[in-house]
Amino acid sequence: MKKIFCIAFCFIAAIAGAQVKEDFVPASNVQPGKQYPQVNSERCVRVKVSAPDAKYVQLDIGGVKYDLRKDADGSWIGESGPQDEGFHYYQLNIDGASVPDPSSLYYYGASRWGSGVDVPAADEDFYAVKNVPQGEIREIYYWSQISQSMRHTFVYVPAEYDKNPTKRYPVLYLQHGGGENEYGWPQQGKTAQIMDNLIAAGKAVPFIIVMENGSVTMPRPAGAPAGAPQGQRPAGAPQGQRPAAPQGQGGRPAGGMMGGFDFAGAFGNVLVNETIPMIDARFRTIPDSAHRAMAGLSMGGMQTKSICLAHPDVFSNIGIFSGGTITVSDADNTPTFRQTNKLVFVSFGSRELENRVPGFGDGTDPIQETTELKASGANAHYYISPGTAHEWLSWRRALYNFAQLLFK
Amino acid sequence: MKKIFCIAFCFIAAIAGAQVKEDFVPASNVQPGKQYPQVNSERCVRVKVSAPDAKYVQLDIGGVKYDLRKDADGSWIGESGPQDEGFHYYQLNIDGASVPDPSSLYYYGASRWGSGVDVPAADEDFYAVKNVPQGEIREIYYWSQISQSMRHTFVYVPAEYDKNPTKRYPVLYLQHGGGENEYGWPQQGKTAQIMDNLIAAGKAVPFIIVMENGSVTMPRPAGAPAGAPQGQRPAGAPQGQRPAAPQGQGGRPAGGMMGGFDFAGAFGNVLVNETIPMIDARFRTIPDSAHRAMAGLSMGGMQTKSICLAHPDVFSNIGIFSGGTITVSDADNTPTFRQTNKLVFVSFGSRELENRVPGFGDGTDPIQETTELKASGANAHYYISPGTAHEWLSWRRALYNFAQLLFK
């Protein structure tokens, strides 16, 4: 009831230009020395930009465009309605141009580098930078023979990694969503902060996390027209290196193919045949399936399902965040799954289940499916993030909960 | 003569809306899937942005605003005059709003995250990502007791670092310029690519590079008004932890103070008393002054001079890129300098010397000064980057040349 009142109040206040609650403070996403975006206690977002000759300026957030007001000094200022707790992509619309807010930090999502704002969450302490032993995010490039290109990857190592020069560690391969890239988990995902805090509190065992780019641009076959766009395979071109995808079950999309886009085949090939051997050679890993996990959000969750069911000998631990479930029939139809799998973790934001996002809430119930999987003998867990949608706070919380179950 | 013709041609062509040379290709700084900014063989930069309701749109680069033309589809498109080879910050001006180009990658400089474009350089191979043994950029946080805050730092380690678990390495502390931050050297500076390529070619010995944020926000003293802006010390507040700055020579600014801004004192204190001990504890360094260098560009070069002359027992190797020189009297007036210093490297872009940038080309001649320093017995070198100004190609080349002299 309180929430409905707040939504109605902020919305009407914003439309009418009436006063919203004047306790705005700069968000954590302001650039050094800048003051906007700001957030108030009603979780409304305020932006301000100088555009003296503009006819109109809007704040575009959460699928809604909010008109800004022009100040006497040529600045435009205004507020959104209340947002969910957590991280949201946004942009400004200046006379029809969709541009980043020049005051905010930038993140890659929605297929562009652009603005983001964190609405403080009641539980934000779990992803804060704190004075605890700090791990590292390591940025590396490596050569991919399959894609004939240098690939760019981030690797989290726990704080103790260099202090224990002979100890070996389990590895989690952790994937971003559609329209995002390998920067997603280190930046908006707060991976290092979540893990450092968990490990310092004794709630997670130390492990390595590899954050890859989930798309693979395949090289142009010899003889293809030079003008063909890079990364598109001409029709009929050999797909020789794509491993066989598992068969879909019960009307679900066949593993690896979604709307005709081969979202897991080429990536799964690179991941299993190039990334994992590179990581096992370069880092002190425990190179067996029991100590290897894959997880991902949204598209990355679908890739995780597809790749893990195709390679149950490679990954014994599975996390799917807002990207589907592992059903009893998935498990029964995957050879060796019942022997090799050690953990299945499925999560959603509560608003995703309320809203039944197409493709995720497809009439089935992930809680029921995961409960059934557990009853069938799997070590299956689910987590529902309260009050969040298909956004990063759902996935920060998913990692926080998944990490506490992993490799124990 | 050819250059003057090209400048005049592109400039007139841009103003008149006449055809510039139509061999534009996307720059290396386009976002994934985007096509702009582009650069042609005359080194003109072309941008395109959708802004259907805008009255005017301009490309703001190199201190000049170039008007864009409106296409029938509501897009604005246009070109700059020819730019120097190398990296340039730029922005769009949409009806008076200075905003990042929504198609470009973003970099921190000019005190904001914003657009940048690389005009291909004839020698760009030295900073390209190539299939050679790859080092890592490691992102770390550490607690600073002096500033009472977590500091954020990037550390480059060479490719062999984890393959030689008992070998110890020299360290270079490498600083950005004014209005930039710790992202400058890893991103626009191409530090890892320059070093990986140099080491693979046997032209540099492997060493560690620490890239710090050169500004330190000091904590508010107890009892200061709560409303005082963070990071500003109220007048009369204790400055107890600032080490004594060396005396300036010959009318130059006294080391550590520039226009009243204490740009090296607090940072030097953190660097010497906190960063170096942290790095020496966390990485396998050779923790003596002979195997420790400091270098920086512009403001970072002035910090380097100030800190190295105040601490000749800490740093025996000095690099100053577009930030001044070490004179004979600097050397003679610094106790132990003549015994401890192993290398002085000074560089400028040739256009800086042509243009005599205030504060850098202050009537003195850095080539002459460095030649005199060498004649006085120091291992002093200078490098002039051809055809570049106070910009990143000057500094990429400076690092490339400096690294080949270091620790040999």
GROMACS .gro file of N, CA, C and O in nm, chain B residues 85 121-130 132 185 188-199 203 383 385 392-401 404:
model
  156
  493GLU      N    1   4.804   1.281  -3.609
  493GLU     CA    2   4.798   1.139  -3.578
  493GLU      C    3   4.781   1.119  -3.429
  493GLU      O    4   4.833   1.196  -3.349
  529ALA      N    5   4.809   0.619  -3.679
  529ALA     CA    6   4.945   0.673  -3.688
  529ALA      C    7   5.029   0.578  -3.772
  529ALA      O    8   5.008   0.457  -3.772
  530ALA      N    9   5.127   0.634  -3.841
  530ALA     CA   10   5.214   0.552  -3.926
  530ALA      C   11   5.283   0.443  -3.844
  530ALA      O   12   5.308   0.334  -3.894
  531ASP      N   13   5.307   0.472  -3.718
  531ASP     CA   14   5.380   0.376  -3.633
  531ASP      C   15   5.287   0.304  -3.535
  531ASP      O   16   5.332   0.251  -3.433
  532GLU      N   17   5.157   0.295  -3.568
  532GLU     CA   18   5.061   0.244  -3.469
  532GLU      C   19   5.084   0.098  -3.431
  532GLU      O   20   5.027   0.050  -3.332
  533ASP      N   21   5.163   0.027  -3.508
  533ASP     CA   22   5.190  -0.113  -3.478
  533ASP      C   23   5.247  -0.132  -3.337
  533ASP      O   24   5.221  -0.234  -3.273
  534PHE      N   25   5.318  -0.034  -3.286
  534PHE     CA   26   5.384  -0.054  -3.156
  534PHE      C   27   5.283  -0.057  -3.041
  534PHE      O   28   5.315  -0.109  -2.934
  535TYR      N   29   5.161  -0.006  -3.064
  535TYR     CA   30   5.060  -0.013  -2.957
  535TYR      C   31   4.938  -0.096  -2.996
  535TYR      O   32   4.832  -0.086  -2.933
  536ALA      N   33   4.953  -0.181  -3.096
  536ALA     CA   34   4.843  -0.269  -3.137
  536ALA      C   35   4.837  -0.394  -3.049
  536ALA      O   36   4.940  -0.440  -2.999
  537VAL      N   37   4.715  -0.447  -3.030
  537VAL     CA   38   4.700  -0.578  -2.965
  537VAL      C   39   4.746  -0.684  -3.064
  537VAL      O   40   4.689  -0.697  -3.172
  538LYS      N   41   4.853  -0.754  -3.031
  538LYS     CA   42   4.908  -0.856  -3.121
  538LYS      C   43   4.917  -0.991  -3.050
  538LYS      O   44   4.915  -0.997  -2.926
  540VAL      N   45   5.115  -1.187  -2.919
  540VAL     CA   46   5.243  -1.210  -2.852
  540VAL      C   47   5.209  -1.246  -2.707
  540VAL      O   48   5.094  -1.229  -2.665
  593TRP      N   49   4.646   0.563  -1.844
  593TRP     CA   50   4.754   0.480  -1.901
  593TRP      C   51   4.705   0.343  -1.949
  593TRP      O   52   4.742   0.301  -2.060
  596GLN      N   53   4.370   0.493  -2.282
  596GLN     CA   54   4.424   0.569  -2.395
  596GLN      C   55   4.577   0.555  -2.408
  596GLN      O   56   4.632   0.571  -2.516
  597GLY      N   57   4.645   0.520  -2.299
  597GLY     CA   58   4.790   0.505  -2.303
  597GLY      C   59   4.838   0.376  -2.365
  597GLY      O   60   4.953   0.368  -2.405
  598LYS      N   61   4.751   0.272  -2.369
  598LYS     CA   62   4.787   0.143  -2.432
  598LYS      C   63   4.910   0.080  -2.365
  598LYS      O   64   4.992   0.014  -2.431
  599THR      N   65   4.922   0.099  -2.235
  599THR     CA   66   5.040   0.053  -2.162
  599THR      C   67   5.069  -0.096  -2.184
  599THR      O   68   5.183  -0.134  -2.214
  600ALA      N   69   4.967  -0.179  -2.169
  600ALA     CA   70   4.991  -0.324  -2.177
  600ALA      C   71   5.035  -0.363  -2.317
  600ALA      O   72   5.124  -0.447  -2.334
  601GLN      N   73   4.974  -0.302  -2.420
  601GLN     CA   74   5.010  -0.337  -2.556
  601GLN      C   75   5.153  -0.293  -2.587
  601GLN      O   76   5.231  -0.367  -2.648
  602ILE      N   77   5.189  -0.172  -2.546
  602ILE     CA   78   5.325  -0.122  -2.571
  602ILE      C   79   5.428  -0.213  -2.503
  602ILE      O   80   5.527  -0.254  -2.564
  603MET      N   81   5.401  -0.248  -2.378
  603MET     CA   82   5.498  -0.329  -2.305
  603MET      C   83   5.504  -0.472  -2.357
  603MET      O   84   5.613  -0.529  -2.373
  604ASP      N   85   5.387  -0.533  -2.381
  604ASP     CA   86   5.388  -0.671  -2.433
  604ASP      C   87   5.467  -0.679  -2.563
  604ASP      O   88   5.545  -0.772  -2.584
  605ASN      N   89   5.445  -0.581  -2.652
  605ASN     CA   90   5.514  -0.583  -2.781
  605ASN      C   91   5.664  -0.559  -2.765
  605ASN      O   92   5.746  -0.624  -2.830
  606LEU      N   93   5.700  -0.467  -2.679
  606LEU     CA   94   5.843  -0.440  -2.654
  606LEU      C   95   5.913  -0.562  -2.594
  606LEU      O   96   6.024  -0.599  -2.636
  607ILE      N   97   5.848  -0.623  -2.496
  607ILE     CA   98   5.912  -0.738  -2.429
  607ILE      C   99   5.922  -0.855  -2.526
  607ILE      O  100   6.025  -0.923  -2.533
  611LYS      N  101   6.308  -0.582  -2.673
  611LYS     CA  102   6.355  -0.443  -2.666
  611LYS      C  103   6.346  -0.382  -2.527
  611LYS      O  104   6.401  -0.275  -2.502
  791TYR      N  105   6.356   1.281  -2.592
  791TYR     CA  106   6.286   1.228  -2.710
  791TYR      C  107   6.180   1.328  -2.750
  791TYR      O  108   6.104   1.377  -2.665
  793SER      N  109   5.855   1.364  -2.994
  793SER     CA  110   5.761   1.289  -3.077
  793SER      C  111   5.724   1.371  -3.200
  793SER      O  112   5.667   1.481  -3.186
  800TRP      N  113   4.795   1.206  -2.640
  800TRP     CA  114   4.837   1.073  -2.599
  800TRP      C  115   4.936   1.006  -2.692
  800TRP      O  116   5.013   0.919  -2.648
  801LEU      N  117   4.939   1.038  -2.821
  801LEU     CA  118   5.040   0.972  -2.904
  801LEU      C  119   5.181   1.015  -2.863
  801LEU      O  120   5.275   0.934  -2.865
  802SER      N  121   5.194   1.139  -2.819
  802SER     CA  122   5.323   1.183  -2.764
  802SER      C  123   5.364   1.093  -2.646
  802SER      O  124   5.482   1.058  -2.631
  803TRP      N  125   5.266   1.057  -2.565
  803TRP     CA  126   5.298   0.986  -2.440
  803TRP      C  127   5.310   0.835  -2.463
  803TRP      O  128   5.388   0.770  -2.395
  804ARG      N  129   5.231   0.781  -2.558
  804ARG     CA  130   5.254   0.640  -2.595
  804ARG      C  131   5.397   0.625  -2.646
  804ARG      O  132   5.468   0.531  -2.610
  805ARG      N  133   5.439   0.716  -2.733
  805ARG     CA  134   5.576   0.709  -2.787
  805ARG      C  135   5.680   0.732  -2.678
  805ARG      O  136   5.787   0.673  -2.680
  806ALA      N  137   5.647   0.821  -2.583
  806ALA     CA  138   5.740   0.846  -2.473
  806ALA      C  139   5.761   0.718  -2.392
  806ALA      O  140   5.875   0.679  -2.362
  807LEU      N  141   5.650   0.649  -2.358
  807LEU     CA  142   5.663   0.524  -2.283
  807LEU      C  143   5.742   0.422  -2.363
  807LEU      O  144   5.830   0.352  -2.309
  808TYR      N  145   5.713   0.414  -2.492
  808TYR     CA  146   5.781   0.318  -2.580
  808TYR      C  147   5.933   0.341  -2.577
  808TYR      O  148   6.011   0.245  -2.570
  809ASN      N  149   5.975   0.465  -2.580
  809ASN     CA  150   6.119   0.496  -2.580
  809ASN      C  151   6.180   0.487  -2.441
  809ASN      O  152   6.291   0.434  -2.424
  812GLN      N  153   6.254   0.129  -2.312
  812GLN     CA  154   6.371   0.060  -2.370
  812GLN      C  155   6.502   0.098  -2.300
  812GLN      O  156   6.604   0.032  -2.319
   0.00000   0.00000   0.00000
